[in-house]
Short mmCIF file of C-alpha atoms and ligand atoms in Angstrom, two decimals:
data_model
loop_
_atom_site.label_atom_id
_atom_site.label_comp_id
_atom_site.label_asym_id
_atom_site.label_seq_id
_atom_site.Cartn_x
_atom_site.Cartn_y
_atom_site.Cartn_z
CA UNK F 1 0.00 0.00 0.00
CA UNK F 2 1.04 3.43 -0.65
CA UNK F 3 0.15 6.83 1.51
CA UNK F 4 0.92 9.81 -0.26
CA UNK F 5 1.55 13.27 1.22
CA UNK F 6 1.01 16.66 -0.92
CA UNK F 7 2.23 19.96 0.91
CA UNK F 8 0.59 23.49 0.83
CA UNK F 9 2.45 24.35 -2.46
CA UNK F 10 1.34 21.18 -4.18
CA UNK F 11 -2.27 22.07 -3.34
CA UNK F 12 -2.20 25.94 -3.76
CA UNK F 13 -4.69 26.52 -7.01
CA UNK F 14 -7.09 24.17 -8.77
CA UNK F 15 -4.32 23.56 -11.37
CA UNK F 16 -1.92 22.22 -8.95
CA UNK F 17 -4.39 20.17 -6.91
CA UNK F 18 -5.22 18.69 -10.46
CA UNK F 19 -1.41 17.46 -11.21
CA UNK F 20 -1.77 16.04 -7.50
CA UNK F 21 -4.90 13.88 -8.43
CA UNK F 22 -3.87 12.71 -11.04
CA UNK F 23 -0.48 11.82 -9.61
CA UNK F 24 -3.09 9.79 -7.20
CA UNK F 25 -4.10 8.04 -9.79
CA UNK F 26 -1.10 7.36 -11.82
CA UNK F 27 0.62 5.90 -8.22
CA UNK F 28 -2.59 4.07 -7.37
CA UNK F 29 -2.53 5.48 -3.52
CA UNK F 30 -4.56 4.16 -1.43
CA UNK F 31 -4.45 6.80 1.10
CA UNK F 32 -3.44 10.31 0.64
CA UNK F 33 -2.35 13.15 3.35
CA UNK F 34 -3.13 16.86 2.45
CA UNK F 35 -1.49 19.82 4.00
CA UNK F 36 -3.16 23.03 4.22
CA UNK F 37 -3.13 25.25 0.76
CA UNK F 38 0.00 27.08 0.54
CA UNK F 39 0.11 29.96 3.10
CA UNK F 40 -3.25 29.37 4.95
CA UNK F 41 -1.56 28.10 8.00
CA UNK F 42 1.12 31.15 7.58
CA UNK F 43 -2.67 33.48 7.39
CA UNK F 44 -3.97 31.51 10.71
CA UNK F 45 -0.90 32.22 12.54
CA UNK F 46 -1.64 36.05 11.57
CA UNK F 47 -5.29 35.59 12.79
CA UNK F 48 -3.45 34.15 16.33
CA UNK F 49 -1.07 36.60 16.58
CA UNK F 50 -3.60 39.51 15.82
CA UNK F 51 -6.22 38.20 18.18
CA UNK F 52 -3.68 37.94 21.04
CA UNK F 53 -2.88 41.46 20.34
CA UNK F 54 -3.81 44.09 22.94
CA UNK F 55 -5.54 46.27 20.38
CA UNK F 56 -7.67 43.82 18.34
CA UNK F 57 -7.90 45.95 14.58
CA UNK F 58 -9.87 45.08 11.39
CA UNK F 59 -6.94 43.61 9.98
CA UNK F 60 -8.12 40.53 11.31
CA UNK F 61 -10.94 40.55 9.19
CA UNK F 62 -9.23 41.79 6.31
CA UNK F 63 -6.83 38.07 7.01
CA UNK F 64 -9.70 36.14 7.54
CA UNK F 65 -11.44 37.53 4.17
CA UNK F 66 -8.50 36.50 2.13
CA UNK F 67 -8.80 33.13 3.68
CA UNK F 68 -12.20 32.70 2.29
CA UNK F 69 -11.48 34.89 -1.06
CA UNK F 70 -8.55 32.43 -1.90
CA UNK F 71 -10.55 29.01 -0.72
CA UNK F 72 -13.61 30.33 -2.90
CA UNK F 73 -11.83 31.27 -6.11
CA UNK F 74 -10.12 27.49 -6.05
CA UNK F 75 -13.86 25.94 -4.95
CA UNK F 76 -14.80 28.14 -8.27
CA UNK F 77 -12.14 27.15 -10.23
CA UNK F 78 -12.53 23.82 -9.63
CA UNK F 79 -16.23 24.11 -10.70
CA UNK F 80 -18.06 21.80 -7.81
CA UNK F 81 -21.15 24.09 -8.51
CA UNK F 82 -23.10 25.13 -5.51
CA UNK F 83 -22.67 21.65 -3.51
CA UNK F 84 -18.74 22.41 -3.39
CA UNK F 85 -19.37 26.22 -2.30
CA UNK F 86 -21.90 25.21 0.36
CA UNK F 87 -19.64 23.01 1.90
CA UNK F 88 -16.80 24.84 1.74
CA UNK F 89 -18.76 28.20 3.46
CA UNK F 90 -20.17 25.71 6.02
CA UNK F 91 -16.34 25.46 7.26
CA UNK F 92 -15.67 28.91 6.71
CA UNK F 93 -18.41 29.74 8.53
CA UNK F 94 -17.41 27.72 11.71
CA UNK F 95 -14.01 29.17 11.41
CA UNK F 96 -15.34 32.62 11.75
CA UNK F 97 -17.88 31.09 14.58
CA UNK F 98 -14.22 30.24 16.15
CA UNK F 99 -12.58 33.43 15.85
CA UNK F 100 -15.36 34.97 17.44
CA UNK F 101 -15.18 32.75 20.61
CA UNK F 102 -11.07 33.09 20.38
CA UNK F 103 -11.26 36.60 20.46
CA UNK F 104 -13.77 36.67 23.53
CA UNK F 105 -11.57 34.04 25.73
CA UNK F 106 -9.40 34.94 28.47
CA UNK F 107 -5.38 34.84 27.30
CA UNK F 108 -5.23 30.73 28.93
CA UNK F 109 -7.80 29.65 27.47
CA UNK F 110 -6.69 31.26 23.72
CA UNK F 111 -3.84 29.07 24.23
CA UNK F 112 -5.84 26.05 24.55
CA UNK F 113 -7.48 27.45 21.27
CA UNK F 114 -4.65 27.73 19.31
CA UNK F 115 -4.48 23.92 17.72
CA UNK F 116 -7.94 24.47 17.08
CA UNK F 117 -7.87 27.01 15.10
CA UNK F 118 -4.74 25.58 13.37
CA UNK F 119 -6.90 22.79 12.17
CA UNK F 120 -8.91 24.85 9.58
CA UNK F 121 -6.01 25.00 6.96
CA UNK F 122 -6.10 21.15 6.21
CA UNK F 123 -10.06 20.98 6.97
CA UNK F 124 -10.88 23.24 4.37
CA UNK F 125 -8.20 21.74 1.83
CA UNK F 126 -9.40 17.92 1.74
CA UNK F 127 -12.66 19.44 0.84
CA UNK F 128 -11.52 21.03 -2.22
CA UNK F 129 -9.31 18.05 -2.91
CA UNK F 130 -12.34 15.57 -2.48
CA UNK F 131 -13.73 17.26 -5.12
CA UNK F 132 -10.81 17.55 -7.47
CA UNK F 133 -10.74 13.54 -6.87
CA UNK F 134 -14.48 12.96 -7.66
CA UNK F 135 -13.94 15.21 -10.90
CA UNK F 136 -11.47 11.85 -12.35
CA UNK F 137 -14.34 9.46 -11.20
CA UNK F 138 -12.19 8.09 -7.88
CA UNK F 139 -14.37 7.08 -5.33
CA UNK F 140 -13.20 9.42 -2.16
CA UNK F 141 -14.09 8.79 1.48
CA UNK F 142 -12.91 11.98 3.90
CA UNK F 143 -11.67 10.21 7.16
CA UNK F 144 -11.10 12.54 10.03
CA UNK F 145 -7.22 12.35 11.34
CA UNK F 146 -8.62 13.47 15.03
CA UNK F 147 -9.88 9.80 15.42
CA UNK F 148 -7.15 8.44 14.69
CA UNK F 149 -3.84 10.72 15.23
CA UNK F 150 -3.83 10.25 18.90
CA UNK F 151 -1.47 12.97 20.88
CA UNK F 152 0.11 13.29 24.70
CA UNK F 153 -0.61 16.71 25.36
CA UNK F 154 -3.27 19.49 23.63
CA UNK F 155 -1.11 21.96 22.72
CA UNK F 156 1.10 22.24 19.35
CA UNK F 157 4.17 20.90 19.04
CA UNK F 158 2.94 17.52 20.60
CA UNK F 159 4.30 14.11 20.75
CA UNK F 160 2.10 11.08 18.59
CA UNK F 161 0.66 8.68 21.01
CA UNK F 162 2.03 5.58 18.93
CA UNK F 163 0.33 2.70 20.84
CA UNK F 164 -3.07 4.44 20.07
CA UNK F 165 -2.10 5.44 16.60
CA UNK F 166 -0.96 1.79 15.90
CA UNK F 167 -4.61 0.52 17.23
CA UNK F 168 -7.21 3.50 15.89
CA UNK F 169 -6.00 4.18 12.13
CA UNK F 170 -6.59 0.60 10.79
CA UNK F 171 -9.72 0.56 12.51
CA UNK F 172 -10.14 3.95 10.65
CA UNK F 173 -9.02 3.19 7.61
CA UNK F 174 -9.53 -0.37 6.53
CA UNK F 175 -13.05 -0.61 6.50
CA UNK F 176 -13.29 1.63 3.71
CA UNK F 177 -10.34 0.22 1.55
CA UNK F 178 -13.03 -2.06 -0.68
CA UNK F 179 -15.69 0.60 -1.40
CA UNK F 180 -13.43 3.33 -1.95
CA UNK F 181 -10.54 4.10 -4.66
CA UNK F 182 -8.62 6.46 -2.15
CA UNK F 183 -8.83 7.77 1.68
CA UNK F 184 -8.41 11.23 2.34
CA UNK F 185 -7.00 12.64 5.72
CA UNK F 186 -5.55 16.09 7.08
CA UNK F 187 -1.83 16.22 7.99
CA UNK F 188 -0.23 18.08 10.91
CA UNK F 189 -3.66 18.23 13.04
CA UNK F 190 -5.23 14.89 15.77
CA UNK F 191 -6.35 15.29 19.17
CA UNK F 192 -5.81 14.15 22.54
CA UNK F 193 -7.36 11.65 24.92
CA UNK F 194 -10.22 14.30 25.65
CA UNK F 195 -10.77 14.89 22.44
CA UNK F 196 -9.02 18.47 21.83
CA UNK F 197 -7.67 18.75 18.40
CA UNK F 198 -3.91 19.05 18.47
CA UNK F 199 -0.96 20.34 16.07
CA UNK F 200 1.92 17.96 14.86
CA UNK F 201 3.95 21.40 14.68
CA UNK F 202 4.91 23.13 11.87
CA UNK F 203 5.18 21.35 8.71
CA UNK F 204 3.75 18.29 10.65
CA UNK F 205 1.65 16.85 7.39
CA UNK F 206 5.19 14.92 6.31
CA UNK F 207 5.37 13.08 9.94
CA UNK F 208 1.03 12.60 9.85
CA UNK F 209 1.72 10.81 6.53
CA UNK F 210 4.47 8.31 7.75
CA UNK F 211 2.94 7.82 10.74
CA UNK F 212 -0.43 6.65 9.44
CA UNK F 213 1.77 4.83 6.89
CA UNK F 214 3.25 2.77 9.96
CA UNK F 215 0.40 2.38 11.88
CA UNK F 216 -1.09 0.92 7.65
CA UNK F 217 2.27 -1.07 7.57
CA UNK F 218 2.11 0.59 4.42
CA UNK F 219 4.79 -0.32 1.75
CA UNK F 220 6.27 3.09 1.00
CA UNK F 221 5.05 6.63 1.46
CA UNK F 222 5.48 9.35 -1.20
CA UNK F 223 5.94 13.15 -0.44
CA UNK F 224 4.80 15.35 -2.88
CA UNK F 225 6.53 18.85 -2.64
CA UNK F 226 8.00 21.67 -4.80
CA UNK F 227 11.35 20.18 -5.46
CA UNK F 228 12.25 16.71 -6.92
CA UNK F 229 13.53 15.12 -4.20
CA UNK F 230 16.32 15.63 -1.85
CA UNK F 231 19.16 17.87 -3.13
CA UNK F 232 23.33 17.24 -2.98
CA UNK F 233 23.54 20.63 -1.30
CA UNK F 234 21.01 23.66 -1.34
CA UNK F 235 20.61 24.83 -5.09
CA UNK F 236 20.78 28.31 -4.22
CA UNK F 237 24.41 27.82 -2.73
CA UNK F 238 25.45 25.79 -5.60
CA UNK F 239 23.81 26.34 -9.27
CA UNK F 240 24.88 22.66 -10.03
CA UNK F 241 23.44 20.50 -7.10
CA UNK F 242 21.25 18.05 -8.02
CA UNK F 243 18.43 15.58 -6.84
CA UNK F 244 19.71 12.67 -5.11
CA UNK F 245 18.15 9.42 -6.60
CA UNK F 246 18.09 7.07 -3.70
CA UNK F 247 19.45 7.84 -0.44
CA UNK F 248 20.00 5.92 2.75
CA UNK F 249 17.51 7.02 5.88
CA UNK F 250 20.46 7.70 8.10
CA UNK F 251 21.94 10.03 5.63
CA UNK F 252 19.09 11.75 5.59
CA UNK F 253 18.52 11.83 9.17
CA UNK F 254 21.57 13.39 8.99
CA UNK F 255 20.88 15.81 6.55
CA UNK F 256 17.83 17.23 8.64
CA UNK F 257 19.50 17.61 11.27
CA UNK F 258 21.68 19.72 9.44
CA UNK F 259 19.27 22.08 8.33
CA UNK F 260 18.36 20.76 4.73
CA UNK F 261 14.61 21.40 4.47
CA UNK F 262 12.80 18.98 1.97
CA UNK F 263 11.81 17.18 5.23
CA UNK F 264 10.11 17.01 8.29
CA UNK F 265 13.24 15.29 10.64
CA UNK F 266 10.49 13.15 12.57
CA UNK F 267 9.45 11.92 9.13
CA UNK F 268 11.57 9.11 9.46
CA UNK F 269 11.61 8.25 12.65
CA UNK F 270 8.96 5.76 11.66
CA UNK F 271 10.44 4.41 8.46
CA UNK F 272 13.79 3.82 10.65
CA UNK F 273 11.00 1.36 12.97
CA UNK F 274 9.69 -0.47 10.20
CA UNK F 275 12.06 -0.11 7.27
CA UNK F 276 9.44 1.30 4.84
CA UNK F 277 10.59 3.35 2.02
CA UNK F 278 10.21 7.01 1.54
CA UNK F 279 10.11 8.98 -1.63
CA UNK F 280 10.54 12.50 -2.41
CA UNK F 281 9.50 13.99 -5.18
CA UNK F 282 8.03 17.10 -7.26
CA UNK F 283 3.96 17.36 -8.14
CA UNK F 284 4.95 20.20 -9.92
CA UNK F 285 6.94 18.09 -12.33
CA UNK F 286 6.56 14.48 -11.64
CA UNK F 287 8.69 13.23 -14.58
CA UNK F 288 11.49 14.98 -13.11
CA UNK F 289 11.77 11.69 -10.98
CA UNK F 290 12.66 12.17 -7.14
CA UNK F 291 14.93 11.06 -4.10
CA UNK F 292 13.96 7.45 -3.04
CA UNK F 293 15.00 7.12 0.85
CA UNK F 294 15.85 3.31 2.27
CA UNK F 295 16.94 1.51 5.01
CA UNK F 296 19.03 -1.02 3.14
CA UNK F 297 22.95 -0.16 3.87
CA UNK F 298 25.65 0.26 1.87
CA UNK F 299 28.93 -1.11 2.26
CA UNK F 300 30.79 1.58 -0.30
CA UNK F 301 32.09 4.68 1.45
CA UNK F 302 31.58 8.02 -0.32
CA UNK F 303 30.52 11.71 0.00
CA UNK F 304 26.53 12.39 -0.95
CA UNK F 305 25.36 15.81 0.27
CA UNK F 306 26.67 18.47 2.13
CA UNK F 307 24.68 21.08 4.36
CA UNK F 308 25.43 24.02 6.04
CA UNK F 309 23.59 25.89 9.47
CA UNK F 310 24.44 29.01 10.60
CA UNK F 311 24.16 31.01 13.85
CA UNK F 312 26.20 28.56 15.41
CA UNK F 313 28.03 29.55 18.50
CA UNK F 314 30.95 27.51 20.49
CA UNK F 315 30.92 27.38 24.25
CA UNK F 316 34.35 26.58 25.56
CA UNK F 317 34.68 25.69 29.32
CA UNK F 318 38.21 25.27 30.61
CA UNK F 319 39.70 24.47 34.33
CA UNK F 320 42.83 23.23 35.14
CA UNK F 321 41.27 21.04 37.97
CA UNK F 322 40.37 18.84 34.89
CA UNK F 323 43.50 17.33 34.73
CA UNK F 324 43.06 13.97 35.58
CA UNK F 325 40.10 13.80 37.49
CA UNK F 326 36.70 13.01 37.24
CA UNK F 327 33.09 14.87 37.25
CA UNK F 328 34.00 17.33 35.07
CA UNK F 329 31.72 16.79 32.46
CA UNK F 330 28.34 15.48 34.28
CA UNK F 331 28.52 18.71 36.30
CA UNK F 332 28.45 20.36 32.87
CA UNK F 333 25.59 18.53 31.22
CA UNK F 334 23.88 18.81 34.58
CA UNK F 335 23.48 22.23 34.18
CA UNK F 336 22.84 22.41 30.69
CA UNK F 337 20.05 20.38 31.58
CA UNK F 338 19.09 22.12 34.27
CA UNK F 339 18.90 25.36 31.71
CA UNK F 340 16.86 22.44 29.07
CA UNK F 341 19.62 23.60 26.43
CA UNK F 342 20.30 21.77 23.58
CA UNK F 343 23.95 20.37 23.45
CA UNK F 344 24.52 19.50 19.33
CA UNK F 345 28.77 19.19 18.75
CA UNK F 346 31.09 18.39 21.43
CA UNK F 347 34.77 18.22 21.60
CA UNK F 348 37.55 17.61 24.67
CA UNK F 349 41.32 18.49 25.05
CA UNK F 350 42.93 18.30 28.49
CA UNK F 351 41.64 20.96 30.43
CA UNK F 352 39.10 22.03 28.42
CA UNK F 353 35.68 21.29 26.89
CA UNK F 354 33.84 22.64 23.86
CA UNK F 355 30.15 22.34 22.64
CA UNK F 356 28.24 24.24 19.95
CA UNK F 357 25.10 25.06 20.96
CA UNK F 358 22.63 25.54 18.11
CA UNK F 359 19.42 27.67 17.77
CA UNK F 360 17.31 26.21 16.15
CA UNK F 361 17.57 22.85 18.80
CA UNK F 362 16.99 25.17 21.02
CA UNK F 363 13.32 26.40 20.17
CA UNK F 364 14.38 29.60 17.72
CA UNK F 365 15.46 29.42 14.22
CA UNK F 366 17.89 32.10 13.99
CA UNK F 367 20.69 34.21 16.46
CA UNK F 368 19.97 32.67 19.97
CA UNK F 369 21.08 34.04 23.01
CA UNK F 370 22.84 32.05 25.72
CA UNK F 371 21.31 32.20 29.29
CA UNK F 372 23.29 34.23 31.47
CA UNK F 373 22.51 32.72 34.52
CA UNK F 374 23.29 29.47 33.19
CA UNK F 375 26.89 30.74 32.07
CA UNK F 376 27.29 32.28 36.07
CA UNK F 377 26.64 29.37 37.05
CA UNK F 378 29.22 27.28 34.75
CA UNK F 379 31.61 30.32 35.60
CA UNK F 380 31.66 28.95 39.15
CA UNK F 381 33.77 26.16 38.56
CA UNK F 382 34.97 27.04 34.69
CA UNK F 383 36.31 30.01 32.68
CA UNK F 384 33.65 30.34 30.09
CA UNK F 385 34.55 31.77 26.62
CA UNK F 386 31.74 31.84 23.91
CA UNK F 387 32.54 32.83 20.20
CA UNK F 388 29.96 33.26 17.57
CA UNK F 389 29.67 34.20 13.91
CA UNK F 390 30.11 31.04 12.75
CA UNK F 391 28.49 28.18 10.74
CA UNK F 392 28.54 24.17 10.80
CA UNK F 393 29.33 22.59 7.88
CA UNK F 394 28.45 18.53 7.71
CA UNK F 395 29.50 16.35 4.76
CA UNK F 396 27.70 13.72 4.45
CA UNK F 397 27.92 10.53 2.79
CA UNK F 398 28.27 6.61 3.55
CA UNK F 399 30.83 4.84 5.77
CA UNK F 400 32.79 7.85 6.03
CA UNK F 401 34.66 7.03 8.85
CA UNK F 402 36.46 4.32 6.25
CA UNK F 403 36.47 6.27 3.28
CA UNK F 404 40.66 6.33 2.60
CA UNK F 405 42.46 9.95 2.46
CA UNK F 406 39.12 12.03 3.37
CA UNK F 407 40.31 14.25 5.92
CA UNK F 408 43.55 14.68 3.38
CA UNK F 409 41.61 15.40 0.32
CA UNK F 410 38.66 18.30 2.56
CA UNK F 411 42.30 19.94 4.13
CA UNK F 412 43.36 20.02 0.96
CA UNK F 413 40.19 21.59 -0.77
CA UNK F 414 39.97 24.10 2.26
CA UNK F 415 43.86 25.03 2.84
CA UNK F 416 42.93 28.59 2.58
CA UNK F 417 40.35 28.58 5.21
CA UNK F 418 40.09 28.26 8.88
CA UNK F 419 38.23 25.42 10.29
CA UNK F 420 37.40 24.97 13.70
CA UNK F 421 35.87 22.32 15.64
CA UNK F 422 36.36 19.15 13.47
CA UNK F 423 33.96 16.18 14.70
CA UNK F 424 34.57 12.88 13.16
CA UNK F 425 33.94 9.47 14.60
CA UNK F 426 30.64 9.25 16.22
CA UNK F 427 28.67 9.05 13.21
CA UNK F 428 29.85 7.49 9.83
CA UNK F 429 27.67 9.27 8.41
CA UNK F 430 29.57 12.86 8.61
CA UNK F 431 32.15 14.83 8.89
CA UNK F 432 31.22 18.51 10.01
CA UNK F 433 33.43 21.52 11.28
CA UNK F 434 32.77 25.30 11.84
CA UNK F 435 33.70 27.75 9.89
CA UNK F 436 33.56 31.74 9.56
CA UNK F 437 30.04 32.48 8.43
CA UNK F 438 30.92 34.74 5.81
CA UNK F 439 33.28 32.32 4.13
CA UNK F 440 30.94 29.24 4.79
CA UNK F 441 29.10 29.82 1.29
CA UNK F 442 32.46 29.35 -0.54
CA UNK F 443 33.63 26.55 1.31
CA UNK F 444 30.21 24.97 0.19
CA UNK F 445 30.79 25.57 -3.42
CA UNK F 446 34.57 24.44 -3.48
CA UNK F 447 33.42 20.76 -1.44
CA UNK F 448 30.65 20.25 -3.63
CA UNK F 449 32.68 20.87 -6.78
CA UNK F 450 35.56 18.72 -5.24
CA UNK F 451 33.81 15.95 -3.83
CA UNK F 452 30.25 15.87 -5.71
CA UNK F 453 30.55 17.62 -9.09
CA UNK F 454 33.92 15.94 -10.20
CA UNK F 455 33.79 12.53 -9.04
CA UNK F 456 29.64 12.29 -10.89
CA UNK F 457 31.75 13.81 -14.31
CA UNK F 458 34.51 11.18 -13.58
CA UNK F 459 31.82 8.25 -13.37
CA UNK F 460 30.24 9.37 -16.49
CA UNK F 461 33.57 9.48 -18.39
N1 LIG V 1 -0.02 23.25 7.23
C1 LIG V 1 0.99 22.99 8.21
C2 LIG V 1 2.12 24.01 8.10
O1 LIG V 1 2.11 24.84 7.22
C3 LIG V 1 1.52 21.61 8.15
C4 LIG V 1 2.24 21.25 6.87
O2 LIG V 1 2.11 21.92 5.85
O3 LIG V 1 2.96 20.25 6.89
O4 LIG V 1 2.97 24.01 8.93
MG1 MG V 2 3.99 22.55 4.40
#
């Protein structure tokens, strides 16, 4: 069985949700996971924001009009008549009826509200989809993912009750599989034990889809996006990078963690459970062929992608009282803990220790500020020295940790810049350093011509 996943840019006009059906069709998925259209769940986080405000204006309106405008012209577009338009105002309509009871609630129980209200963006799209579906004479049954996406807690960023998920979305699902062609469900939005609908976080519809593709034992799930597949390094760094055609998970893992974006990094937490395939690939251009992710390892060693982060910044803690003894390093972590920050790099000489602590990990996307009171507290026992302006670079690949004259041939690439912090070892899977940020875009282009760009030309020779 396959479960396919289309994101807000696959689904943004009637033309696009079109390619998507008919990529339904051409795949023959059984069950298919819709994100919101593109930018509705941007416009809800508007309406949020603006009803939290102190001074509610009418540019909440004027947010919540375009919401309706935009769903309307596609419901037009599409050409369901007045059943499709009826429908679709009957959910417009309760997510007005919403806002209305948001913007009376006290500032707690708005918070509870949030996920709620989150919600509409993929309620309102699987109704337009439906339709799109009918249109190529598929038999479509709409199956609620708030019976069956099971959550621990009720507000966003939540984590999937699995035991639950495992048990309610056959039971969901199933039934229908003989009098239907496809199941539709919403992405990024379930509920918890009471009931309350919940949020997957941001860009949650990937993990919704391979989690329902788990709990299916499904034999693969497909993620329709805006790019084919999973790229060598990010396109706008380097002009020649290219889709990957099939990819290990752990590389990719690896890759996500690094900052490359095709994917939602819990996305494969369940493939890496149950060894399902993943593929990536473009609804905009579905001949363009896409990234196929598996499990199966490979025994050559070689370099595949390469990904860069930035805002990094190095904490180095040093004490001579180090010296051979012991502690050191759980009193440390203990209060890193303590301060729930997000240790990513880590490396030890002597008498001193060095971590990178990264921002994104550590709940904001860009510059991120350390705690103070954390670093008096590590000053105690430490001198504390933090430098910043700088950016990780990870190369990533296969067995790299046996790949023959590597750390020769990147010195080489990169004798005329300064590196910093080189981790190799725990993970064969990369190789990453720091570097100056404004040098890190150049250091890019020269690995990816060294070790991506030449060695493809030399294999086509
Ligand atoms: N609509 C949600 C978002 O924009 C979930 C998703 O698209 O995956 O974050
Ligand atoms: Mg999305």
């Amino acid at each position: 069985m396959i479960v396919s996943k289309f994101g807000g840019t696959s689904l943004k006009d009637e033309q696009a949700m079109r390619r998507c059906a008919e990529i339904v069709k051409v795949q023959g998925s059984k069950v298919v996971v819709l994100s919101a259209t593109s930018g509705t769940t941007n416009q809800i986080k508007s309406l949020i924001t603006l009803a939290k405000s102190d001074v509610v204006t009418d540019q909440i309106y004027e947010v919540l009009e375009n919401i309706k405008l935009k769903h309307r012209l596609i419901a037009t577009d599409i050409g369901g008549g007045e059943y499709l338009l009826g429908k679709l105002n009957l959910i417009l309509d309760d997510l007005e009826q919403i806002l209305q009871d948001y913007l009376m609630a006290s500032a707690p129980a708005k918070s509870a509200m949030d996920d709620e209200l989150y919600s509409f963006g993929e309620r309102i799209s699987i109704i337009l989809f439906k339709e799109v579906l009918t249109q190529i004479d598929l038999r479509v049954k709409i199956v609620d993912a708030r019976d069956f996406i099971k959550t621990q807690k009720s507000y966003s960023q939540v984590e999937p009750n699995l035991d639950l998920i495992a048990e309610l979305t056959p039971q969901a699902i199933m039934p229908h599989l003989e009098t239907f062609d496809v199941i539709i469900t919403q992405g990024f939005i379930g509920s918890d034990i009471h009931g309350n609908t919940t949020t997957l976080g941001r860009g949650g519809s990937d993990y919704s889809a391979s989690l329902i593709a788990e709990a299916l034992e499904a034999s693969e799930v497909q993620i329709w996006t805006d790019v084919p597949g999973v790229f060598t390094t990010d396109p706008r760094i380097c002009p020649n990078a290219k889709s990957i055609k099939e990819i290990n998970i752990k590389e990719v893992a690896e890759l996500a963690n690094f900052g490359a974006k095709v994917l939602h990094p819990s996305t494969l937490s369940p493939a890496m459970r149950n060894g399902m395939k993943i593929f990536v690939a473009s609804s905009v251009d579905p001949s363009a062929g896409g990234t196929h992710i598996t499990t199966q390892s490979e025994e050559n060693s070689f370099v595949r992608a390469l990904a860069k982060r930035d805002d990094q910044k190095i904490l180095t803690l040093s004490s001579v009282k180090m010296v051979g003894n012991y502690g050191f390093l759980e009193r440390i972590f203990s209060i890193l803990a303590k301060y729930e920050v997000s240790v990513d790099l880590v490396t030890t000489s002597e008498t001193s220790v060095a971590l990178t602590l990264d921002g994104s990990a550590n709940g904001c996307g860009g510059e991120y500020e350390i705690n103070p009171e954390m670093l008096g507290e590590l000053e105690e026992f430490c001198t504390v020295r933090v430098s910043d302006n700088l950016s990780l670079i990870a190369i990533i690949g296969n067995n790299l940790t046996f790949k023959q004259g590597l750390g020769s041939e990147i010195f080489q690439s990169l004798e005329s810049f300064k590196l910093r912090f080189i981790c190799h070892g725990a993970s064969q899977y990369n190789f990453c350093f720091l570097v100056d940020k404004n040098e890190a875009q150049e250091i890019i282009q020269v690995l990816h011509q060294q070790f991506i760009e030449i060695p493809t030309l030399e294999a086509s020779l």
